[in-house]
Amino acid sequence: MSSKMIVLMSSDGQSFEVEEAVAIQSQTIAHMVEDDCVADGIPLANVESKILVKVIEYCKKYHVDEANPISEEDLNKWDEKFMDLEQSTIFELILAANYLNIKSLFDLTCQTVADMIKGKTPEEIRSTFNIENDFTPEEEEAVRKENQWAFE
Amino acid sequence: MNSHFLTNDLILEVLSRLPLKSVARFHCVSKRWASMFGSPYFKELFLTRSSAKPRLLFAIVQNGVWRFFSSPRLEKSSSTLVATAEFHMKLSPNNLRIYHDNTPRYFSIGYASGLIYLYGDRYEATPLICNPNTGRYTILPKCYTYRKAFSFFGFDPIDKQYKALSMIYPSGPGHSKILTFGDGDMNWKKIKYRVLHDIYSQGICINGVLYYLGDTSDWDNDHDVTSGNVLVCFDLRSESFTFIGLECGQLINYKGKLAVIFWDDVDDDDVKDDAIDEMHVWVLEDVEKKEWSKYAYTWTEDKLYRSQVSVVGMTASGEIVFSMRKYTSEQPFYVYYFNPERNNLRRVEIQGFEAFTKFGTVYTFVDHVEDLNVYNLKHFKSVHPPSVQPEYDESDSESEEDREIIIG
C-alpha cells in the first residue's frame, strides 16, 4: 500500500518528500492539505533546510503506527537525545514549531529552553536574550530584596 | 532566518514553563520583564502550565517545626524508581511552633491551589496560611475557639478566593466562622447553619467544595437530615452545607470529584490485619443527587500496611497514590502508585529529606501547583503582628435564637 507523499520546500530552496500522514502533524500543513493546495509542493518561507530536517525527523518519530510502535517512555528518552542541540538551533526550532503549529514539538522546545535557563542569574539572562537593564541600581536592589528568597 | 531573536509572545511561552523560583529571580532583569511577570495574562498562562504538571508536596513536621519539599508527580509512563524532592522552606517564624496532632480537633491542615493552611494549638490561636514554595506566610486574625474546634481551608475557583472555615463543636460556646483570604482585609465572619454535627476528619477542597466527615447523631436535627455518619459538603461560594450519609473512609480528589477509599473490615474494632491488598473506591458523581459510582480492587503482590501509609490522591492517568505517614532517615521513604487497570502497585523512593531533617510526620498533597497570583498577595508581604492570646468575646456567645435562623 503506497502512502501519499507531499513535498515540503525550505526557505533556501531545498525540497523534501514526506508522507502526508507524517506531515499533517503540523496543523499548518494539515489545513493546506484540506484546502487542497499542495499539488506543487508546500513552500515554507520561514523555515531553513537545516531546521526543516530536524522537524521532519521529529514528525517521523512521533508518527506512531504498526510500522513504528514506539512507547511513550521510549519517546521521552528519544526527546532528550533529540534536544541535545545548540541553543540557537533550539530557538529556531521554537520558531518553526510555532509557524508550522506542531504543538508537541513546540512544548518540547519551549520546555527545553526553560530548563536550560532556569538556573541562570539575571545578568546571564540579559545576555542570552539581548536585554538592556533599564533599572537604576537602587530600583534593581529593591526588586531583588522583594524576591530575596529566590536568590538563596 | 539568521537571527534567533524570539518574539515577545514566544519568550513568554518559554518563561511560563519556568519554576516559580526562577521567575521570582528574573523580576530584576528589566522593567519590562517585571511588568510582564505581573500581567494577568502571564499569571494565568503560568498557572495553566503549572497545573498541567502538578507536583507532590511533602509537609514534614517535627516538634512543631514544619519543612516543605516537593517532587514531580511521575505519571504512569515513568519507570523511575527514585525521585529527589526539592527542599523549599522551613516554617518556624520567631519560634512559633505549630504542633501536629492526629485528632482534627487539635490540629488542622489544609491545602488549596498553591497554599497551605495550618492551625495547631488552639490556645495559641494562630491559624496561618503560607506559600510552601516561597516561605512567605501570614498569620490570620485571632479566632476565639473553646477547646474543641475544627477548621478547613479551600479555594473557590469562580470568585477566585481562598477561604478558611472554623467550625465549633455544637455543644460548646462560640460561633462557627468563615474568613476570606485575598487582597482585601481579613475578618472572621459568623456563619449560621442548621444541621449540627460533630467532625471526624481533615477536609479536602475540590472545585470549590469542601468535604469532610462528620456525625449528626448526637443532635436533634430536623427529620429530613440524615442521622448518623455523614459526608459534609460545604460550597465555598454559596457558603451552604449538604449532608450525605456515609460511614467512613479516606477522602481524595478523584479527577475532579470526591472519592472515598476504605477497606472491608473497617467496622471491626479489632482490626486483625494491618496489611491491605484490596480496597473500595466510591466516587461521588453528583452532590445534589447523592449518587456514587462504586469500584473494588484487589492485588496480590506488594502489600501495603495501613499503619504506615495513607491514601493521598490520584494522578491524571488514574493511578491512586499512597504515601508513608512518617519519615525517618534510617529507612527509605516511599510513595506508591496503584494502577486500577492492571491491578498492580509500583513504588518510588523519595530522597532529599535527610539533609534537612532526621524524622517527622508527613502530610502529602498530590496537586501542588505554583501560582503567581498568590505570590503577589499583599498579605504575604507584610510583617505579621506578634501573637496575642485571644480573649473570650461576649459577642461570641450564642443563644438558641441564633441557632434557629436558617440562611436562605
PDB file of C-alpha atoms in Angstrom, chain B residues 6-259:
ATOM      1  CA  LEU B   6      12.330  35.235  19.611  1.00  0.00           C
ATOM      2  CA  THR B   7       9.246  37.377  19.513  1.00  0.00           C
ATOM      3  CA  ASN B   8       7.769  38.536  22.785  1.00  0.00           C
ATOM      4  CA  ASP B   9       4.927  36.055  22.852  1.00  0.00           C
ATOM      5  CA  LEU B  10       7.339  33.177  22.288  1.00  0.00           C
ATOM      6  CA  ILE B  11       9.587  34.395  25.086  1.00  0.00           C
ATOM      7  CA  LEU B  12       6.507  34.370  27.344  1.00  0.00           C
ATOM      8  CA  GLU B  13       5.799  30.786  26.304  1.00  0.00           C
ATOM      9  CA  VAL B  14       9.301  29.796  27.416  1.00  0.00           C
ATOM     10  CA  LEU B  15       9.133  31.798  30.668  1.00  0.00           C
ATOM     11  CA  SER B  16       5.744  30.346  31.594  1.00  0.00           C
ATOM     12  CA  ARG B  17       7.443  26.962  31.863  1.00  0.00           C
ATOM     13  CA  LEU B  18       9.973  28.064  34.453  1.00  0.00           C
ATOM     14  CA  PRO B  19       9.757  27.162  38.127  1.00  0.00           C
ATOM     15  CA  LEU B  20       8.401  29.928  40.382  1.00  0.00           C
ATOM     16  CA  LYS B  21      11.823  30.485  41.932  1.00  0.00           C
ATOM     17  CA  SER B  22      13.347  31.375  38.571  1.00  0.00           C
ATOM     18  CA  VAL B  23      10.504  33.743  37.694  1.00  0.00           C
ATOM     19  CA  ALA B  24      10.981  35.472  41.038  1.00  0.00           C
ATOM     20  CA  ARG B  25      14.706  35.835  40.438  1.00  0.00           C
ATOM     21  CA  PHE B  26      14.197  37.202  36.924  1.00  0.00           C
ATOM     22  CA  HIS B  27      11.957  40.040  38.084  1.00  0.00           C
ATOM     23  CA  CYS B  28      15.047  42.252  38.218  1.00  0.00           C
ATOM     24  CA  VAL B  29      16.187  41.508  34.660  1.00  0.00           C
ATOM     25  CA  SER B  30      14.428  44.592  33.333  1.00  0.00           C
ATOM     26  CA  LYS B  31      11.411  46.778  33.979  1.00  0.00           C
ATOM     27  CA  ARG B  32       9.664  45.243  31.021  1.00  0.00           C
ATOM     28  CA  TRP B  33      10.164  41.733  32.313  1.00  0.00           C
ATOM     29  CA  ALA B  34       8.992  42.735  35.795  1.00  0.00           C
ATOM     30  CA  SER B  35       5.839  44.205  34.327  1.00  0.00           C
ATOM     31  CA  MET B  36       5.345  41.158  32.064  1.00  0.00           C
ATOM     32  CA  PHE B  37       5.519  38.819  35.061  1.00  0.00           C
ATOM     33  CA  GLY B  38       2.924  40.919  36.822  1.00  0.00           C
ATOM     34  CA  SER B  39       0.457  40.952  33.940  1.00  0.00           C
ATOM     35  CA  PRO B  40      -2.792  38.976  34.348  1.00  0.00           C
ATOM     36  CA  TYR B  41      -2.110  37.268  31.014  1.00  0.00           C
ATOM     37  CA  PHE B  42       1.220  35.877  32.135  1.00  0.00           C
ATOM     38  CA  LYS B  43      -0.033  34.888  35.576  1.00  0.00           C
ATOM     39  CA  GLU B  44      -2.853  32.861  34.014  1.00  0.00           C
ATOM     40  CA  LEU B  45      -0.504  31.285  31.480  1.00  0.00           C
ATOM     41  CA  PHE B  46       1.931  30.382  34.256  1.00  0.00           C
ATOM     42  CA  LEU B  47      -0.802  28.764  36.334  1.00  0.00           C
ATOM     43  CA  THR B  48      -2.057  26.810  33.304  1.00  0.00           C
ATOM     44  CA  ARG B  49       1.439  25.426  32.731  1.00  0.00           C
ATOM     45  CA  SER B  50       1.917  24.564  36.377  1.00  0.00           C
ATOM     46  CA  SER B  51      -1.498  22.907  36.586  1.00  0.00           C
ATOM     47  CA  ALA B  52      -0.560  20.646  33.668  1.00  0.00           C
ATOM     48  CA  LYS B  53       2.358  19.277  35.691  1.00  0.00           C
ATOM     49  CA  PRO B  54       1.282  19.200  39.324  1.00  0.00           C
ATOM     50  CA  ARG B  55       3.799  18.147  41.915  1.00  0.00           C
ATOM     51  CA  LEU B  56       3.786  16.157  45.131  1.00  0.00           C
ATOM     52  CA  LEU B  57       4.073  18.421  48.146  1.00  0.00           C
ATOM     53  CA  PHE B  58       5.500  16.935  51.344  1.00  0.00           C
ATOM     54  CA  ALA B  59       4.914  18.787  54.599  1.00  0.00           C
ATOM     55  CA  ILE B  60       7.085  17.239  57.306  1.00  0.00           C
ATOM     56  CA  VAL B  61       6.650  18.266  60.920  1.00  0.00           C
ATOM     57  CA  GLN B  62       8.952  17.504  63.788  1.00  0.00           C
ATOM     58  CA  ASN B  63       8.389  19.012  67.191  1.00  0.00           C
ATOM     59  CA  GLY B  64       6.225  21.777  65.816  1.00  0.00           C
ATOM     60  CA  VAL B  65       8.694  22.807  63.112  1.00  0.00           C
ATOM     61  CA  TRP B  66       7.481  22.388  59.532  1.00  0.00           C
ATOM     62  CA  ARG B  67       9.539  21.790  56.424  1.00  0.00           C
ATOM     63  CA  PHE B  68       8.204  21.696  52.887  1.00  0.00           C
ATOM     64  CA  PHE B  69       9.517  19.710  49.940  1.00  0.00           C
ATOM     65  CA  SER B  70       8.161  18.926  46.520  1.00  0.00           C
ATOM     66  CA  SER B  71       8.885  16.462  43.745  1.00  0.00           C
ATOM     67  CA  PRO B  72       7.470  15.754  40.297  1.00  0.00           C
ATOM     68  CA  ARG B  73       4.336  13.635  40.391  1.00  0.00           C
ATOM     69  CA  LEU B  74       5.555  10.941  37.987  1.00  0.00           C
ATOM     70  CA  GLU B  75       2.734   9.729  35.838  1.00  0.00           C
ATOM     71  CA  LYS B  76       2.135   6.194  34.578  1.00  0.00           C
ATOM     72  CA  SER B  77       4.649   6.312  31.773  1.00  0.00           C
ATOM     73  CA  SER B  78       7.518   6.768  34.164  1.00  0.00           C
ATOM     74  CA  SER B  79       9.640   3.856  35.254  1.00  0.00           C
ATOM     75  CA  THR B  80      11.596   5.960  37.720  1.00  0.00           C
ATOM     76  CA  LEU B  81      12.354   4.190  40.961  1.00  0.00           C
ATOM     77  CA  VAL B  82      13.895   7.069  42.864  1.00  0.00           C
ATOM     78  CA  ALA B  83      12.939  10.721  42.814  1.00  0.00           C
ATOM     79  CA  THR B  84      14.613  13.611  44.553  1.00  0.00           C
ATOM     80  CA  ALA B  85      12.488  16.013  46.498  1.00  0.00           C
ATOM     81  CA  GLU B  86      13.440  19.653  46.374  1.00  0.00           C
ATOM     82  CA  PHE B  87      13.554  21.463  49.689  1.00  0.00           C
ATOM     83  CA  HIS B  88      11.609  24.728  49.758  1.00  0.00           C
ATOM     84  CA  MET B  89      11.413  26.167  53.217  1.00  0.00           C
ATOM     85  CA  LYS B  90      11.322  25.673  56.922  1.00  0.00           C
ATOM     86  CA  LEU B  91       8.459  27.266  58.797  1.00  0.00           C
ATOM     87  CA  SER B  92       9.159  28.270  62.317  1.00  0.00           C
ATOM     88  CA  PRO B  93       8.947  32.038  62.373  1.00  0.00           C
ATOM     89  CA  ASN B  94      10.056  33.672  65.595  1.00  0.00           C
ATOM     90  CA  ASN B  95       9.980  30.300  67.309  1.00  0.00           C
ATOM     91  CA  LEU B  96       6.307  29.835  66.559  1.00  0.00           C
ATOM     92  CA  ARG B  97       5.649  26.131  66.671  1.00  0.00           C
ATOM     93  CA  ILE B  98       2.627  24.507  65.189  1.00  0.00           C
ATOM     94  CA  TYR B  99       2.161  21.178  66.880  1.00  0.00           C
ATOM     95  CA  HIS B 100       0.641  18.433  64.883  1.00  0.00           C
ATOM     96  CA  ASP B 101      -1.903  16.024  66.319  1.00  0.00           C
ATOM     97  CA  ASN B 102      -3.750  13.104  64.784  1.00  0.00           C
ATOM     98  CA  THR B 103      -7.047  14.454  66.092  1.00  0.00           C
ATOM     99  CA  PRO B 104      -8.727  17.027  63.852  1.00  0.00           C
ATOM    100  CA  ARG B 105      -9.970  18.749  66.959  1.00  0.00           C
ATOM    101  CA  TYR B 106      -6.494  19.873  67.943  1.00  0.00           C
ATOM    102  CA  PHE B 107      -4.849  20.309  64.611  1.00  0.00           C
ATOM    103  CA  SER B 108      -5.967  21.312  61.124  1.00  0.00           C
ATOM    104  CA  ILE B 109      -4.079  21.228  57.901  1.00  0.00           C
ATOM    105  CA  GLY B 110      -5.460  22.124  54.512  1.00  0.00           C
ATOM    106  CA  TYR B 111      -4.099  22.627  51.030  1.00  0.00           C
ATOM    107  CA  ALA B 112      -5.717  24.607  48.230  1.00  0.00           C
ATOM    108  CA  SER B 113      -4.295  25.831  44.958  1.00  0.00           C
ATOM    109  CA  GLY B 114      -0.725  26.509  45.998  1.00  0.00           C
ATOM    110  CA  LEU B 115      -1.215  27.447  49.651  1.00  0.00           C
ATOM    111  CA  ILE B 116      -1.047  25.539  52.932  1.00  0.00           C
ATOM    112  CA  TYR B 117      -3.192  26.312  55.955  1.00  0.00           C
ATOM    113  CA  LEU B 118      -2.147  25.249  59.437  1.00  0.00           C
ATOM    114  CA  TYR B 119      -3.976  25.646  62.726  1.00  0.00           C
ATOM    115  CA  GLY B 120      -2.293  23.978  65.653  1.00  0.00           C
ATOM    116  CA  ASP B 121      -2.586  24.672  69.299  1.00  0.00           C
ATOM    117  CA  ARG B 122      -5.970  26.379  69.738  1.00  0.00           C
ATOM    118  CA  TYR B 123      -4.810  28.129  72.846  1.00  0.00           C
ATOM    119  CA  GLU B 124      -2.158  29.982  70.878  1.00  0.00           C
ATOM    120  CA  ALA B 125      -4.851  30.865  68.324  1.00  0.00           C
ATOM    121  CA  THR B 126      -2.511  31.335  65.425  1.00  0.00           C
ATOM    122  CA  PRO B 127      -4.008  29.913  62.288  1.00  0.00           C
ATOM    123  CA  LEU B 128      -1.695  30.644  59.431  1.00  0.00           C
ATOM    124  CA  ILE B 129      -1.568  30.450  55.674  1.00  0.00           C
ATOM    125  CA  CYS B 130       1.734  30.007  53.931  1.00  0.00           C
ATOM    126  CA  ASN B 131       3.131  29.584  50.483  1.00  0.00           C
ATOM    127  CA  PRO B 132       5.302  26.473  50.843  1.00  0.00           C
ATOM    128  CA  ASN B 133       7.495  27.430  47.897  1.00  0.00           C
ATOM    129  CA  THR B 134       8.481  30.921  48.891  1.00  0.00           C
ATOM    130  CA  GLY B 135       8.421  30.796  52.665  1.00  0.00           C
ATOM    131  CA  ARG B 136       6.022  33.693  52.906  1.00  0.00           C
ATOM    132  CA  TYR B 137       3.211  33.320  55.354  1.00  0.00           C
ATOM    133  CA  THR B 138       0.570  35.332  57.083  1.00  0.00           C
ATOM    134  CA  ILE B 139      -0.985  34.774  60.476  1.00  0.00           C
ATOM    135  CA  LEU B 140      -4.736  35.151  60.400  1.00  0.00           C
ATOM    136  CA  PRO B 141      -6.602  37.364  62.836  1.00  0.00           C
ATOM    137  CA  LYS B 142      -7.371  35.650  66.102  1.00  0.00           C
ATOM    138  CA  CYS B 143     -10.457  33.491  66.136  1.00  0.00           C
ATOM    139  CA  TYR B 144     -11.748  32.587  69.555  1.00  0.00           C
ATOM    140  CA  THR B 145     -12.443  28.883  69.872  1.00  0.00           C
ATOM    141  CA  TYR B 146     -13.221  26.966  73.029  1.00  0.00           C
ATOM    142  CA  ARG B 147     -11.476  23.612  73.369  1.00  0.00           C
ATOM    143  CA  LYS B 148     -12.924  21.646  70.514  1.00  0.00           C
ATOM    144  CA  ALA B 149     -12.692  23.432  67.213  1.00  0.00           C
ATOM    145  CA  PHE B 150     -12.132  22.273  63.697  1.00  0.00           C
ATOM    146  CA  SER B 151     -11.013  24.214  60.701  1.00  0.00           C
ATOM    147  CA  PHE B 152     -10.728  23.849  56.992  1.00  0.00           C
ATOM    148  CA  PHE B 153      -9.282  25.630  54.005  1.00  0.00           C
ATOM    149  CA  GLY B 154     -10.296  25.841  50.390  1.00  0.00           C
ATOM    150  CA  PHE B 155     -10.295  27.783  47.145  1.00  0.00           C
ATOM    151  CA  ASP B 156     -13.348  28.987  45.223  1.00  0.00           C
ATOM    152  CA  PRO B 157     -12.316  28.873  41.556  1.00  0.00           C
ATOM    153  CA  ILE B 158     -15.234  31.015  40.385  1.00  0.00           C
ATOM    154  CA  ASP B 159     -14.681  34.071  42.541  1.00  0.00           C
ATOM    155  CA  LYS B 160     -11.019  33.125  42.855  1.00  0.00           C
ATOM    156  CA  GLN B 161     -10.892  33.411  46.607  1.00  0.00           C
ATOM    157  CA  TYR B 162      -9.346  31.384  49.369  1.00  0.00           C
ATOM    158  CA  LYS B 163     -11.495  30.779  52.424  1.00  0.00           C
ATOM    159  CA  ALA B 164     -10.815  29.379  55.851  1.00  0.00           C
ATOM    160  CA  LEU B 165     -13.691  27.827  57.787  1.00  0.00           C
ATOM    161  CA  SER B 166     -13.663  27.463  61.559  1.00  0.00           C
ATOM    162  CA  MET B 167     -16.337  25.100  62.891  1.00  0.00           C
ATOM    163  CA  ILE B 168     -17.071  24.941  66.588  1.00  0.00           C
ATOM    164  CA  TYR B 169     -18.250  21.921  68.485  1.00  0.00           C
ATOM    165  CA  PRO B 170     -22.037  22.342  68.503  1.00  0.00           C
ATOM    166  CA  SER B 171     -22.440  21.946  72.248  1.00  0.00           C
ATOM    167  CA  GLY B 172     -19.774  24.493  73.064  1.00  0.00           C
ATOM    168  CA  PRO B 173     -19.750  28.260  73.176  1.00  0.00           C
ATOM    169  CA  GLY B 174     -18.597  30.430  70.321  1.00  0.00           C
ATOM    170  CA  HIS B 175     -19.590  30.666  66.702  1.00  0.00           C
ATOM    171  CA  SER B 176     -18.562  28.987  63.511  1.00  0.00           C
ATOM    172  CA  LYS B 177     -16.862  31.476  61.257  1.00  0.00           C
ATOM    173  CA  ILE B 178     -15.504  31.953  57.805  1.00  0.00           C
ATOM    174  CA  LEU B 179     -12.651  34.115  56.587  1.00  0.00           C
ATOM    175  CA  THR B 180     -11.942  35.190  53.047  1.00  0.00           C
ATOM    176  CA  PHE B 181      -8.269  35.409  52.191  1.00  0.00           C
ATOM    177  CA  GLY B 182      -7.450  37.642  49.289  1.00  0.00           C
ATOM    178  CA  ASP B 183      -6.149  41.123  48.758  1.00  0.00           C
ATOM    179  CA  GLY B 184      -8.702  42.785  50.980  1.00  0.00           C
ATOM    180  CA  ASP B 185      -8.975  42.905  54.747  1.00  0.00           C
ATOM    181  CA  MET B 186      -9.218  39.642  56.621  1.00  0.00           C
ATOM    182  CA  ASN B 187     -12.053  39.161  59.065  1.00  0.00           C
ATOM    183  CA  TRP B 188     -13.775  36.173  60.595  1.00  0.00           C
ATOM    184  CA  LYS B 189     -17.448  36.400  59.802  1.00  0.00           C
ATOM    185  CA  LYS B 190     -20.061  34.325  61.610  1.00  0.00           C
ATOM    186  CA  ILE B 191     -21.906  31.763  59.573  1.00  0.00           C
ATOM    187  CA  LYS B 192     -25.160  30.133  60.513  1.00  0.00           C
ATOM    188  CA  TYR B 193     -26.298  26.681  59.609  1.00  0.00           C
ATOM    189  CA  ARG B 194     -28.978  24.452  60.962  1.00  0.00           C
ATOM    190  CA  VAL B 195     -27.556  20.973  60.894  1.00  0.00           C
ATOM    191  CA  LEU B 196     -25.407  20.361  63.938  1.00  0.00           C
ATOM    192  CA  HIS B 197     -22.685  17.813  63.574  1.00  0.00           C
ATOM    193  CA  ASP B 198     -19.515  16.512  65.104  1.00  0.00           C
ATOM    194  CA  ILE B 199     -16.423  16.382  62.917  1.00  0.00           C
ATOM    195  CA  TYR B 200     -14.118  13.435  62.352  1.00  0.00           C
ATOM    196  CA  SER B 201     -11.648  14.256  59.634  1.00  0.00           C
ATOM    197  CA  GLN B 202      -9.495  16.846  57.978  1.00  0.00           C
ATOM    198  CA  GLY B 203     -11.052  18.477  54.969  1.00  0.00           C
ATOM    199  CA  ILE B 204     -10.308  18.357  51.285  1.00  0.00           C
ATOM    200  CA  CYS B 205     -11.321  21.027  48.808  1.00  0.00           C
ATOM    201  CA  ILE B 206     -12.236  20.051  45.254  1.00  0.00           C
ATOM    202  CA  ASN B 207     -13.552  22.556  42.706  1.00  0.00           C
ATOM    203  CA  GLY B 208     -14.758  24.987  45.305  1.00  0.00           C
ATOM    204  CA  VAL B 209     -16.446  22.452  47.573  1.00  0.00           C
ATOM    205  CA  LEU B 210     -15.026  21.469  50.919  1.00  0.00           C
ATOM    206  CA  TYR B 211     -15.600  17.866  52.030  1.00  0.00           C
ATOM    207  CA  TYR B 212     -15.095  16.316  55.453  1.00  0.00           C
ATOM    208  CA  LEU B 213     -16.560  13.525  57.571  1.00  0.00           C
ATOM    209  CA  GLY B 214     -18.957  14.188  60.402  1.00  0.00           C
ATOM    210  CA  ASP B 215     -21.705  12.755  62.554  1.00  0.00           C
ATOM    211  CA  THR B 216     -25.157  14.200  63.147  1.00  0.00           C
ATOM    212  CA  SER B 217     -26.274  11.509  65.634  1.00  0.00           C
ATOM    213  CA  ASP B 218     -25.983  13.425  68.866  1.00  0.00           C
ATOM    214  CA  TRP B 219     -28.205  16.328  67.967  1.00  0.00           C
ATOM    215  CA  ASP B 220     -31.842  16.842  67.415  1.00  0.00           C
ATOM    216  CA  ASN B 221     -31.783  17.949  63.827  1.00  0.00           C
ATOM    217  CA  ASP B 222     -34.803  18.125  61.538  1.00  0.00           C
ATOM    218  CA  HIS B 223     -36.241  14.869  60.266  1.00  0.00           C
ATOM    219  CA  ASP B 224     -35.081  15.415  56.729  1.00  0.00           C
ATOM    220  CA  VAL B 225     -31.475  15.361  57.825  1.00  0.00           C
ATOM    221  CA  THR B 226     -29.549  12.090  57.669  1.00  0.00           C
ATOM    222  CA  SER B 227     -28.824  10.903  61.161  1.00  0.00           C
ATOM    223  CA  GLY B 228     -25.518   9.207  61.686  1.00  0.00           C
ATOM    224  CA  ASN B 229     -22.204   9.314  59.929  1.00  0.00           C
ATOM    225  CA  VAL B 230     -22.180  11.796  57.091  1.00  0.00           C
ATOM    226  CA  LEU B 231     -20.059  13.305  54.379  1.00  0.00           C
ATOM    227  CA  VAL B 232     -20.344  17.056  54.820  1.00  0.00           C
ATOM    228  CA  CYS B 233     -20.126  19.132  51.615  1.00  0.00           C
ATOM    229  CA  PHE B 234     -19.630  22.851  52.082  1.00  0.00           C
ATOM    230  CA  ASP B 235     -19.909  25.008  48.980  1.00  0.00           C
ATOM    231  CA  LEU B 236     -17.374  27.809  49.436  1.00  0.00           C
ATOM    232  CA  ARG B 237     -19.136  30.250  47.172  1.00  0.00           C
ATOM    233  CA  SER B 238     -22.691  29.974  48.471  1.00  0.00           C
ATOM    234  CA  GLU B 239     -21.442  29.083  51.983  1.00  0.00           C
ATOM    235  CA  SER B 240     -24.058  26.350  52.263  1.00  0.00           C
ATOM    236  CA  PHE B 241     -23.957  22.760  53.522  1.00  0.00           C
ATOM    237  CA  THR B 242     -25.146  19.475  52.045  1.00  0.00           C
ATOM    238  CA  PHE B 243     -25.059  16.197  54.019  1.00  0.00           C
ATOM    239  CA  ILE B 244     -24.733  12.746  52.503  1.00  0.00           C
ATOM    240  CA  GLY B 245     -24.896   9.556  54.544  1.00  0.00           C
ATOM    241  CA  LEU B 246     -21.503   7.803  54.550  1.00  0.00           C
ATOM    242  CA  GLU B 247     -19.833   5.530  57.064  1.00  0.00           C
ATOM    243  CA  CYS B 248     -16.180   6.481  56.826  1.00  0.00           C
ATOM    244  CA  GLY B 249     -13.060   6.287  54.714  1.00  0.00           C
ATOM    245  CA  GLN B 250     -10.251   8.424  53.422  1.00  0.00           C
ATOM    246  CA  LEU B 251     -11.195  11.308  51.156  1.00  0.00           C
ATOM    247  CA  ILE B 252      -9.314  12.060  47.946  1.00  0.00           C
ATOM    248  CA  ASN B 253      -9.615  14.116  44.798  1.00  0.00           C
ATOM    249  CA  TYR B 254     -10.554  11.621  42.053  1.00  0.00           C
ATOM    250  CA  LYS B 255     -10.018  13.538  38.806  1.00  0.00           C
ATOM    251  CA  GLY B 256     -12.041  16.489  39.980  1.00  0.00           C
ATOM    252  CA  LYS B 257     -14.607  14.540  42.007  1.00  0.00           C
ATOM    253  CA  LEU B 258     -14.633  13.419  45.592  1.00  0.00           C
ATOM    254  CA  ALA B 259     -13.859   9.760  46.211  1.00  0.00           C
TER     255      ALA B 259
END
